[in-house]
Coordinates of C-alpha atoms and ligand atoms in Angstrom, one line a residue:
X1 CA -11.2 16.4 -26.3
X2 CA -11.9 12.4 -26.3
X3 CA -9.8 10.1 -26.4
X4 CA -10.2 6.3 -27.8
X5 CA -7.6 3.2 -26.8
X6 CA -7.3 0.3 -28.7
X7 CA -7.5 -2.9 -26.7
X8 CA -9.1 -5.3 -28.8
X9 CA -6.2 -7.3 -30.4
X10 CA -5.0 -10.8 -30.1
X11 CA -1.8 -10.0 -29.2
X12 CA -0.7 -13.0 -31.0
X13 CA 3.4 -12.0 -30.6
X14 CA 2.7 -12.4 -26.8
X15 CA 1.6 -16.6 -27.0
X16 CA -0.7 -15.7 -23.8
X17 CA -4.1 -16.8 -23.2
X18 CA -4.6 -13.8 -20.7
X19 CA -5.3 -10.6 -22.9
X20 CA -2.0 -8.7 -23.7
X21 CA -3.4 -5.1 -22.1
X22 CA -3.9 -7.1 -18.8
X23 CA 0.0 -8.4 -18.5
X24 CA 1.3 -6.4 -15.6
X25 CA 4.0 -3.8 -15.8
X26 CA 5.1 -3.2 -12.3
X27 CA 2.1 -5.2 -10.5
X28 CA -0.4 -2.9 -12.7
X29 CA -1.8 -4.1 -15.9
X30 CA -0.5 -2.4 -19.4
X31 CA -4.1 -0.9 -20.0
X32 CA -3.7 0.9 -16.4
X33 CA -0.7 3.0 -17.6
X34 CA -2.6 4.0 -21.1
X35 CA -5.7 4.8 -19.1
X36 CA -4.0 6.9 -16.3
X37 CA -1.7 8.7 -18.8
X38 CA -4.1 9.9 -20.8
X39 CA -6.1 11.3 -17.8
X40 CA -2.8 13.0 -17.0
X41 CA -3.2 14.6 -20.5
X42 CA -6.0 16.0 -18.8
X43 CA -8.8 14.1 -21.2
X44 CA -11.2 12.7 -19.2
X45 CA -14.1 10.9 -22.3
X46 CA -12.5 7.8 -22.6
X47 CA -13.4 4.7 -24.9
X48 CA -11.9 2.0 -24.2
X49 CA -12.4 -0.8 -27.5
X50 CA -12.4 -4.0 -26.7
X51 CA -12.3 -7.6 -28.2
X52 CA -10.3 -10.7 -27.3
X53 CA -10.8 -11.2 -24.1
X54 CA -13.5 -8.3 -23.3
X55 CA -15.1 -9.5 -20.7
X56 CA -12.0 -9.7 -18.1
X57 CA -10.7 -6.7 -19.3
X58 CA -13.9 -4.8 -19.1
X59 CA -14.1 -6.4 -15.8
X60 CA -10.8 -5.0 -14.4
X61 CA -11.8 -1.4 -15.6
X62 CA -14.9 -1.1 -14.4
X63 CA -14.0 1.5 -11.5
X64 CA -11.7 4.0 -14.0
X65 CA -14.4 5.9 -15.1
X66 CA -14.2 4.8 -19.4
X67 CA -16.9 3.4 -22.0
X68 CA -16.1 0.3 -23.0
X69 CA -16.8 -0.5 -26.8
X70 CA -16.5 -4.1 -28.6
X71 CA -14.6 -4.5 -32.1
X72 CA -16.4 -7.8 -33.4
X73 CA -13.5 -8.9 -35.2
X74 CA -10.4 -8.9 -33.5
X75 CA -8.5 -9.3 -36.6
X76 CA -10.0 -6.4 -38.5
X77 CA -7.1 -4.4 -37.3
X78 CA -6.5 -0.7 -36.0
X79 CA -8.7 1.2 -38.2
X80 CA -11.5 -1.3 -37.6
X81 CA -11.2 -1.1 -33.8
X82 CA -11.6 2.7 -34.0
X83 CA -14.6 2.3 -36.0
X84 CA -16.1 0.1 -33.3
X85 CA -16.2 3.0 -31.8
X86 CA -17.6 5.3 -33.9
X87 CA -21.2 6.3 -31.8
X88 CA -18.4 7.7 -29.4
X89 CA -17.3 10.6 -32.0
X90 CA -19.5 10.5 -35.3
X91 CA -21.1 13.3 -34.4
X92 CA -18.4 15.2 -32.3
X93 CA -16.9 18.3 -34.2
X94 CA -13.7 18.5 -32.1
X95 CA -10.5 16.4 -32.0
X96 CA -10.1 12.7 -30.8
X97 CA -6.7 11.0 -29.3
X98 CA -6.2 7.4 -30.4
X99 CA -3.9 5.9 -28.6
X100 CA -2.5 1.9 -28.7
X101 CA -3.4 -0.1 -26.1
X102 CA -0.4 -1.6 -25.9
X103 CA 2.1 2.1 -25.7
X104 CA 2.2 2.5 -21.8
X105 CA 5.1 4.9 -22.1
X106 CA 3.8 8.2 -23.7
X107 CA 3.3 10.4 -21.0
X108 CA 0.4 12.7 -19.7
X109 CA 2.5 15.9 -20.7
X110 CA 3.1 14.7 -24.2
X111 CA -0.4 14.1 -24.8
X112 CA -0.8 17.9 -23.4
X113 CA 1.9 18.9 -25.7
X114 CA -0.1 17.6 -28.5
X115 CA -2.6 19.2 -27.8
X116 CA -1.2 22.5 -27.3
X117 CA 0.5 22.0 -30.8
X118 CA -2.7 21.5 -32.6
X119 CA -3.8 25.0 -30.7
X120 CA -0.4 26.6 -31.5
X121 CA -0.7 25.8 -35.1
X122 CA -4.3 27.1 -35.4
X123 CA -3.2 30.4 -33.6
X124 CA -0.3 31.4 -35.6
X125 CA -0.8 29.6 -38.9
X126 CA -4.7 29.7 -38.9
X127 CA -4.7 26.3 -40.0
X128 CA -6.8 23.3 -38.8
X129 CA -4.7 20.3 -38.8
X130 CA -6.5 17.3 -40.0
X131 CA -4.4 15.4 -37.9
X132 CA -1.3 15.3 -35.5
X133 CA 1.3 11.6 -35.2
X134 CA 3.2 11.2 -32.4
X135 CA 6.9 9.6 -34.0
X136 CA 10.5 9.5 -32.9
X137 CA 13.4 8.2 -34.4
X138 CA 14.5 4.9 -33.8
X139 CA 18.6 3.0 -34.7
X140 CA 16.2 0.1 -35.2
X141 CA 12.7 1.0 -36.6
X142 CA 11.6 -2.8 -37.0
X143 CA 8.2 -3.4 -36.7
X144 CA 7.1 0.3 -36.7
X145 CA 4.8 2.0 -39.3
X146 CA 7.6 4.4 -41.7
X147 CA 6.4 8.5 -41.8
X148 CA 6.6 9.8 -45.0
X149 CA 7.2 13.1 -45.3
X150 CA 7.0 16.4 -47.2
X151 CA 10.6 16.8 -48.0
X152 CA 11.9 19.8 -45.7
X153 CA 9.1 20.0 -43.7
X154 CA 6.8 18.3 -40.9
X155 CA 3.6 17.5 -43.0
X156 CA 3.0 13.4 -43.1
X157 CA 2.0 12.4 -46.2
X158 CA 1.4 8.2 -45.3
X159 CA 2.0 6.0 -42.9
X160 CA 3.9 2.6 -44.6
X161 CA 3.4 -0.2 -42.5
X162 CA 6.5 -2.2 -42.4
X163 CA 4.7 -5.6 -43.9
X164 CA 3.5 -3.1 -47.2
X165 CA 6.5 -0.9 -47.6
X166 CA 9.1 -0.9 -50.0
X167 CA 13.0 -1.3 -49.8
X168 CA 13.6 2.6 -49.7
X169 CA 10.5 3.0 -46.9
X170 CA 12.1 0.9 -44.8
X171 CA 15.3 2.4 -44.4
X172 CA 12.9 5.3 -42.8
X173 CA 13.9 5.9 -39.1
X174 CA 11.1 7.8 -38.3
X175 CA 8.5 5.7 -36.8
X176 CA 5.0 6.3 -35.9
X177 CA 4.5 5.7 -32.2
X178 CA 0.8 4.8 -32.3
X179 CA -0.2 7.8 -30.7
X180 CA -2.6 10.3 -32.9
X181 CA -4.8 13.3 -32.6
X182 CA -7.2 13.5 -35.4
X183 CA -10.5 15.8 -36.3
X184 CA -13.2 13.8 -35.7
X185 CA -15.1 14.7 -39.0
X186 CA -12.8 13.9 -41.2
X187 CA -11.6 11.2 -39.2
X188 CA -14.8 9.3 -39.9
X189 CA -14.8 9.8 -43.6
X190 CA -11.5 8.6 -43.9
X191 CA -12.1 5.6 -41.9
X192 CA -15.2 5.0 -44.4
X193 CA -13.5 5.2 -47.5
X194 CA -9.9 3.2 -46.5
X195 CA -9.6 0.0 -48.2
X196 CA -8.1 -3.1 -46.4
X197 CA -4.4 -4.3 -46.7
X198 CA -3.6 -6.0 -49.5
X199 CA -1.2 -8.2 -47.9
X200 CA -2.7 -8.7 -44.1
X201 CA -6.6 -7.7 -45.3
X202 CA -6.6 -6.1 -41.8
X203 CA -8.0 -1.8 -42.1
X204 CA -4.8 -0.3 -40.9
X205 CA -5.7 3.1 -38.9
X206 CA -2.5 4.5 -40.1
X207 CA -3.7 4.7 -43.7
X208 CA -6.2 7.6 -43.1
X209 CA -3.3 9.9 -42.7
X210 CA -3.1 9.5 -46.7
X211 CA -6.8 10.3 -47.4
X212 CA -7.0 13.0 -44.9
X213 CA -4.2 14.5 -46.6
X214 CA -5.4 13.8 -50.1
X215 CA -8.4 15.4 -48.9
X216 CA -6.3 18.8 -48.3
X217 CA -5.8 18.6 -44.7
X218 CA -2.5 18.9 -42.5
X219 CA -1.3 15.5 -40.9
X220 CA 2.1 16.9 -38.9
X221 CA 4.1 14.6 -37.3
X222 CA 4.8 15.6 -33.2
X223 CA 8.2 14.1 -31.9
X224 CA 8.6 12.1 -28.7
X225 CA 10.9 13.9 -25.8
X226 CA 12.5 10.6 -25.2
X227 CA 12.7 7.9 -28.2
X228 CA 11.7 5.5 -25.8
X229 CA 8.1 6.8 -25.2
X230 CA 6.9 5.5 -28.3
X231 CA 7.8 1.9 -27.6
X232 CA 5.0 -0.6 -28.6
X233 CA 4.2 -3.8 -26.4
X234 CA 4.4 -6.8 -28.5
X235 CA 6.4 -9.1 -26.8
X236 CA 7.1 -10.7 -23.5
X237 CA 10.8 -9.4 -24.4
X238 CA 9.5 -6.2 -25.0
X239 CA 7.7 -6.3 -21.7
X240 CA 10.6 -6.4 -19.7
X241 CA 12.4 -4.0 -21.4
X242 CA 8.8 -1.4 -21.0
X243 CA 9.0 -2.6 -17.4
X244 CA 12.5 -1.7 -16.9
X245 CA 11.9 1.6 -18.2
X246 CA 9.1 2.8 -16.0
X247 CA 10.8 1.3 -13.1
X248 CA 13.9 3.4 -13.3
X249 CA 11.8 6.8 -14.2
X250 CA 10.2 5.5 -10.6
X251 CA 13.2 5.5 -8.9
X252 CA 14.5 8.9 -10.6
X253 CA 11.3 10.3 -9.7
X254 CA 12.2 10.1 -5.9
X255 CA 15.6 10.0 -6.1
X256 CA 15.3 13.9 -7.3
X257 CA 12.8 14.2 -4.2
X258 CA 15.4 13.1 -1.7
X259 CA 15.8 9.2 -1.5
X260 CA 18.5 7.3 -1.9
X261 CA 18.2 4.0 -3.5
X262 CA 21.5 1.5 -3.4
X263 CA 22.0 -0.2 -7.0
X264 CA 18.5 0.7 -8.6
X265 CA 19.0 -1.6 -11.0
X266 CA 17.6 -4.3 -8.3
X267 CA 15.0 -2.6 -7.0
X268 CA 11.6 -3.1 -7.7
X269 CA 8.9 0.0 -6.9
X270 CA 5.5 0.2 -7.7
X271 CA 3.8 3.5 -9.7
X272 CA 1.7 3.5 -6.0
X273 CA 4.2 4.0 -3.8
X274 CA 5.1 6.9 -2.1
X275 CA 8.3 8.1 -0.3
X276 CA 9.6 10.7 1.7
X277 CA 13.3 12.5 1.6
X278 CA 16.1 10.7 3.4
X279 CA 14.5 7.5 3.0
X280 CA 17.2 5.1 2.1
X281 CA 16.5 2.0 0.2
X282 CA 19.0 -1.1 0.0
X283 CA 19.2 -3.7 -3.0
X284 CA 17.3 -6.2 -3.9
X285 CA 14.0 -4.4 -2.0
X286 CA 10.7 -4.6 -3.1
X287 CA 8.3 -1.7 -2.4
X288 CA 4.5 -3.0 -3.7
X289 CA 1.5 -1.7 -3.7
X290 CA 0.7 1.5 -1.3
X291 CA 3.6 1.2 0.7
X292 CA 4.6 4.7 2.2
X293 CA 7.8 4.8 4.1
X294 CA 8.2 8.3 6.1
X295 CA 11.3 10.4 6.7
X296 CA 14.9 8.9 7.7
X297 CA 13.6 5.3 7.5
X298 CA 15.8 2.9 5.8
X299 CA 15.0 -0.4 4.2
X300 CA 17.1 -3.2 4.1
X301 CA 18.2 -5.5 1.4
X302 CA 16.1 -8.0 0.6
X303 CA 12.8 -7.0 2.0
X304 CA 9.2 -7.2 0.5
X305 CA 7.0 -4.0 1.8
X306 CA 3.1 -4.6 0.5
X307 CA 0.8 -1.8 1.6
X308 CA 2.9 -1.2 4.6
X309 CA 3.1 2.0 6.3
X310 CA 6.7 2.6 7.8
X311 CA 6.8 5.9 9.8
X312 CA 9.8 8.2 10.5
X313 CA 13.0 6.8 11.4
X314 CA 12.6 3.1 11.2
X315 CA 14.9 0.2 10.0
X316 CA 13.6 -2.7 8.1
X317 CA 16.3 -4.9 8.8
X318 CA 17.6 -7.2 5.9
X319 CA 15.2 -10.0 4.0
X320 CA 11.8 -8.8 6.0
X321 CA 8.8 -8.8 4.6
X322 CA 5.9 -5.9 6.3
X323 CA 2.1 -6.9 4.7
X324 CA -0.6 -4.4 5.2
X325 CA 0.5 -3.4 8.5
X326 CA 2.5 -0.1 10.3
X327 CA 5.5 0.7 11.9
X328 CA 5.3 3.5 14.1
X329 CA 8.1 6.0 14.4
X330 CA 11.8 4.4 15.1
X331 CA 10.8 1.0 15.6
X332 CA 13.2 -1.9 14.3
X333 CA 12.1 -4.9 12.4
X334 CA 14.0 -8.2 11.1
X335 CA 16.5 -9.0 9.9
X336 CA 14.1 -12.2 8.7
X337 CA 11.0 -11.0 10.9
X338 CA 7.6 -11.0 9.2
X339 CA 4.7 -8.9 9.6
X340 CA 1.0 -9.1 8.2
X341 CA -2.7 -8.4 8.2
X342 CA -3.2 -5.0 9.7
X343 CA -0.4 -6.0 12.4
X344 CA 0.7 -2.2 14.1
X345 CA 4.0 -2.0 15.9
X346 CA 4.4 0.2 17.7
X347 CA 6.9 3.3 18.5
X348 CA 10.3 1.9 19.4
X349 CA 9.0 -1.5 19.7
X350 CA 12.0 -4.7 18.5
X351 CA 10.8 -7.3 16.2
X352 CA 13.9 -9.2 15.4
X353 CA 15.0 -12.5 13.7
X354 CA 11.9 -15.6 12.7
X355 CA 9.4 -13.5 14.4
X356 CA 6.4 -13.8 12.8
X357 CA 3.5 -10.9 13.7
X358 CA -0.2 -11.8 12.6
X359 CA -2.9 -8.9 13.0
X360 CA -1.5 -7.8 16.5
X361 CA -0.9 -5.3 17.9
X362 CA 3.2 -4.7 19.7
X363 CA 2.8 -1.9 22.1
X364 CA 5.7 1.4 22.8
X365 CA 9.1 -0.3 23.3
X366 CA 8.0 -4.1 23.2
X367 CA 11.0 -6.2 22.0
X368 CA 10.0 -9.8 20.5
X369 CA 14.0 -10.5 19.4
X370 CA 14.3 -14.3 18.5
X371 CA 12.0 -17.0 17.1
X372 CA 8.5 -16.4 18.3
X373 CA 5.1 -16.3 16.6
X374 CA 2.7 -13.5 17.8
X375 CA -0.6 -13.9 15.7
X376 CA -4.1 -12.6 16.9
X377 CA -2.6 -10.7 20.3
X378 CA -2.4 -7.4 21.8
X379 CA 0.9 -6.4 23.8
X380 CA 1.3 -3.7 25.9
X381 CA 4.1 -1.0 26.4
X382 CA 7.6 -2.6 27.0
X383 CA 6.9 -5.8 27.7
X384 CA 9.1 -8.4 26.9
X385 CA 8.4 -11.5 24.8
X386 CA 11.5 -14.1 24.8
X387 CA 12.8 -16.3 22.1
X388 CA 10.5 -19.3 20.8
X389 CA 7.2 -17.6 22.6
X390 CA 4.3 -19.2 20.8
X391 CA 0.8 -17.2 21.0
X392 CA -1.1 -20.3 20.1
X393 CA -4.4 -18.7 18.5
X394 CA -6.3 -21.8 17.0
X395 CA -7.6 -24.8 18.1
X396 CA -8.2 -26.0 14.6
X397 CA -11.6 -24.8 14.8
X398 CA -11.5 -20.9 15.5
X399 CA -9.0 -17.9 16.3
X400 CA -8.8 -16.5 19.6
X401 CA -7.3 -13.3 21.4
X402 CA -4.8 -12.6 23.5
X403 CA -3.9 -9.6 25.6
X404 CA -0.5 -9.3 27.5
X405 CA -0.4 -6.1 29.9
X406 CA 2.4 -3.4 30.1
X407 CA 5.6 -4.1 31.2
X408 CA 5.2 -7.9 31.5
X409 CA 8.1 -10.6 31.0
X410 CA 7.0 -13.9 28.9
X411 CA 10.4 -16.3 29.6
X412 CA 11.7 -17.7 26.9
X413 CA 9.8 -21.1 25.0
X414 CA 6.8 -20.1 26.6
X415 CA 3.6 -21.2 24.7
X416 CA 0.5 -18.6 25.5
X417 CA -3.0 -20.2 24.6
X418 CA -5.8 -18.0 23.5
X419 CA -8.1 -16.9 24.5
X420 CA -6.2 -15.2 27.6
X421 CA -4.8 -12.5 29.7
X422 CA -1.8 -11.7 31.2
X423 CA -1.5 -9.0 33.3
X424 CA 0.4 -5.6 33.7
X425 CA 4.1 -6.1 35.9
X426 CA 3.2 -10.0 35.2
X427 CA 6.1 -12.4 34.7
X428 CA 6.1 -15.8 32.7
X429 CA 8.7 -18.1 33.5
X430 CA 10.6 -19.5 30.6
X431 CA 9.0 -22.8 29.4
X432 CA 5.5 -22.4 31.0
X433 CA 2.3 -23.1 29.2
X434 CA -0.4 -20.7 30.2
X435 CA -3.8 -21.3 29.9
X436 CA -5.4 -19.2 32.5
X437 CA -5.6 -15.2 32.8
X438 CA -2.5 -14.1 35.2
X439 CA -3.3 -11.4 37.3
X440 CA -1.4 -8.2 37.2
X441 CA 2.0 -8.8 39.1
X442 CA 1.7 -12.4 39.4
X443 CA 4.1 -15.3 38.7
X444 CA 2.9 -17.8 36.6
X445 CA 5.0 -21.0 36.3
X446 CA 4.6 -24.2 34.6
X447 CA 7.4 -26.4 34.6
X448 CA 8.3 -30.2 36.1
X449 CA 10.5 -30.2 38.4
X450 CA 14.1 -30.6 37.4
X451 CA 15.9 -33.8 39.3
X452 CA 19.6 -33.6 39.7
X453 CA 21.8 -36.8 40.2
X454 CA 25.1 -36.2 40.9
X455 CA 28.1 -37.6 38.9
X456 CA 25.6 -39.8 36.6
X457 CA 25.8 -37.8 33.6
X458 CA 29.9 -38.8 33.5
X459 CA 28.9 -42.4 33.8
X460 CA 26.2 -42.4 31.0
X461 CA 29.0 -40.7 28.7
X462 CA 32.1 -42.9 29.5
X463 CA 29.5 -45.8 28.6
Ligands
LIG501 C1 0.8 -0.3 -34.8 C2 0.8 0.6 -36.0 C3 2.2 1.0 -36.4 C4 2.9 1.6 -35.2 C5 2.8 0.7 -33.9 C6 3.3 1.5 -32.7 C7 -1.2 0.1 -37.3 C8 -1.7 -0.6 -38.5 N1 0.1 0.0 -37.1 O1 1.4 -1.5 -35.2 O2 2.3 1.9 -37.5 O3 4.3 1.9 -35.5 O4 1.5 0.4 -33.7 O5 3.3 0.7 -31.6 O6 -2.0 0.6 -36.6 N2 -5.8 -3.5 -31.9 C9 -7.2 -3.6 -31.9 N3 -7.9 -4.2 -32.8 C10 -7.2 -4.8 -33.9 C11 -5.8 -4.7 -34.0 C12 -5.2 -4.1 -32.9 O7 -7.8 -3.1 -30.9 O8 -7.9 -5.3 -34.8 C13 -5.1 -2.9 -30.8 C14 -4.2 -3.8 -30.1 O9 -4.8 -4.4 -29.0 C15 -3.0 -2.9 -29.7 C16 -3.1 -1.7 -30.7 O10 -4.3 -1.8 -31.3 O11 -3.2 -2.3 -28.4 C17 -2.0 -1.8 -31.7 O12 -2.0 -3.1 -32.4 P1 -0.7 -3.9 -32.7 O13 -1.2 -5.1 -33.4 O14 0.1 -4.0 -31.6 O15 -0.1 -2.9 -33.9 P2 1.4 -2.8 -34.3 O16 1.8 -3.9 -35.1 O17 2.2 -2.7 -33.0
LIG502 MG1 1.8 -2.9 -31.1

């Protein structure tokens, strides 16, 4: 089987200037959905049509593995994007999916079950369908092409679109969900001899179901699991409703593997991510990208995880944010702390409140509690970096390194210049400004002396 996608359109209903396939549902653009569900219906010849905006589209795409074809006139409509296509399947004798562009929410296992139904029907009845529609029924089928049918049965015999159909057609519930399996063969004919809209002049794709079937093959119409699956993109409105929806089947989809996540409703996951049982998840928390958080972790409300790798038992405290970096088993970060590009900390380690970590590495059982900024440096096991410690890592020209042994104590306010090192057993005193390695179990200290005058402080106050 092939499969086409119509992405040429101008989206007009959306007012964008970016192309409407490329607006992102969940950090991934609409088009990414379409393209990875119908790889889940295990079809793997995919055209991909494309008009307004081609070149970025095509451009974003290039990795999945799909032909791209152009439709000249973005306004020609449906049927006329198809037939932009048509080197892809004129001379295939099998069956071709066409599938909108802008329907992210049919599913890999309905396009299967599409599939099957075409096989089903040539088994048992030994007819070849000219043609299968995805439909559903919908309260409010506004905007949707009307299925009319053989009364009693599932045969289509047209597809009304709502601008050309008459008072009766639109009191029609069932809708055409923009999802079709047709014989390529006949497919072609039809899309040959169909005549433009009278009212739009557009070739709508949906009026070869009527020559197909004048022709003396079976359209049948294939219903939806869920009415929602059919939902078409058109709006911004419609956008976030689509968005919504995917989001909560995220959320469902690990909640029934073991996670618990507190007011879903707030919680914004990515199709990417990837979680493990008795994970617990807070509101307000955003999981992006490839984020994988391992067993008995929990994330606090508030926090932003973007390709960050939280292993077994951690706590991400409330309002943190962890950038492509790890936390290593049981280690504690925020609440407030920030951590980024490719930072590791390590098992156990402490990362608490304003602590910012830049591509460094926190050793085993390091705690960095309050108020410091630790960019560019490696720490080793259970050393201890005290509130408002500065690794200062640029002289406005370049970054530099630093490396602070095991077991070490950095005082409080201390401002670390890089490039340096400070050894194993080493202590800092609070306030002290090192520029020079310290050797293993050395003092360093760096601070004017502190006068005392007695009674003078009273006198400068009853002044
Ligand atoms: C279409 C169907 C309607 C169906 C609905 C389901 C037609 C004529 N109507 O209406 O019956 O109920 O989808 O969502 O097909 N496109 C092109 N080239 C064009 C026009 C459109 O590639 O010239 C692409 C668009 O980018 C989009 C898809 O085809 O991804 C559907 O076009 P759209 O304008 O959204 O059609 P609807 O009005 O939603
Ligand atoms: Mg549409």
């Amino acid at each position: 089987m092939k499969a086409i996608i119509l992405a040429a359109g101008l989206g007009t209903r959306f007012k964008s200037k970016k192309p409407k396939v490329l607006h992102e549902i969940l950090g991934k653009p609409m088009l990414w959905y379409v393209i990875t569900n119908v790889k889940n219906g295990r079809i793997n010849d995919i055209a991909v049509v494309v008009g307004h905006g081609a070149e970025v589209v095509k451009k974003r795409f290039e990795n999945e593995g799909v032909k791209f074809f152009h439709q000249k006139n973005p306004k020609g409509g449906t049927a006329h994007a198809v037939l932009s296509a048509k080197d892809f399947f004129s001379s295939y004798d099998g069956y071709v999916l066409i599938i909108n562009g802008d329907s992210p929410l049919v599913s890999g296992e309905t396009i299967r079950n599409m599939q099957q139904f075409i096989h089903m029907v040539q088994t048992y009845e030994g007819i070849k369908l000219g043609g299968v529609v995805l439909t559903s029924y919908l309260q409010d089928p506004t905007g949707y092409g009307r299925i009319v049918k053989e009364p009693g049965t599932d045969r289509i015999l047209k597809i009304v679109e709502e601008k050309d159909a008459t008072p009766e057609e639109r009191a029609i519930q069932e809708v055409n969900g923009g999802t079709y399996i047709f014989y390529a063969p006949i497919l072609i004919e039809a899309l040959f001899n169909i005549k433009p809209s009278p009212v739009t002049g557009e070739l709508y794709l949906t009026d070869v179901v009527k020559y197909i079937n004048d022709k003396g093959y079976e359209v049948r119409s294939f219903m939806a699991k869920e009415p929602t699956e059919i939902l078409g993109v058109n709006t911004r409105w419609e956008l976030s409703l689509v968005e919504n929806i995917i989001k909560l089947k995220l959320i469902r989809y690990w909640a029934e593997r073991g996670v618990t996540f507190h007011f879903p409703e707030t919680i914004w996951i990515e199709p990417d991510v990837s979680l493990e049982p008795d994970v617990e998840v807070y509101p307000g928390v955003m999981l992006k990208g490839k984020t994988k958080v391992k067993r008995d972790s929990v994330i606090g409300t508030g926090s932003v995880l973007k390709d960050a790798v939280v292993e077994e038992g951690c706590e991400v405290r409330e309002y943190s944010i962890v950038e492509e970096s790890s936390l290593k088993s049981s280690s504690i970060v925020g609440p407030f702390a920030r951590i980024r590009n490719n930072s590791i900390i390590d098992e156990r380690a402490e990362i608490g409140n304003f602590v910012e970590v830049k591509k460094s590495n926190v050793g085993k059982g390091v705690k960095a509690k309050h108020l410091a900024y630790i960019g560019d440096a490696t720490i080793g096991e259970n050393t201890n970096v005290g509130a408002g410690v500065v690794f200062a890592n640029y002289d406005g020209k370049k970054k530099y390194e630093s490396f602070v042994g095991q077991n070490a104590f950095i005082g409080s306010n201390s401002l670390i210049i890089a490039p340096v090192k400070i050894g194993n057993w080493s202590y800092v005193a609070g306030g002290s400004v090192v520029n020079k390695d310290v050797p293993d179990e050395a003092l360093a200290v760096s601070r004017p002396g502190l006068k005392i005058l007695e009674r003078k402080g009273r006198k400068l106050l009853d002044k």
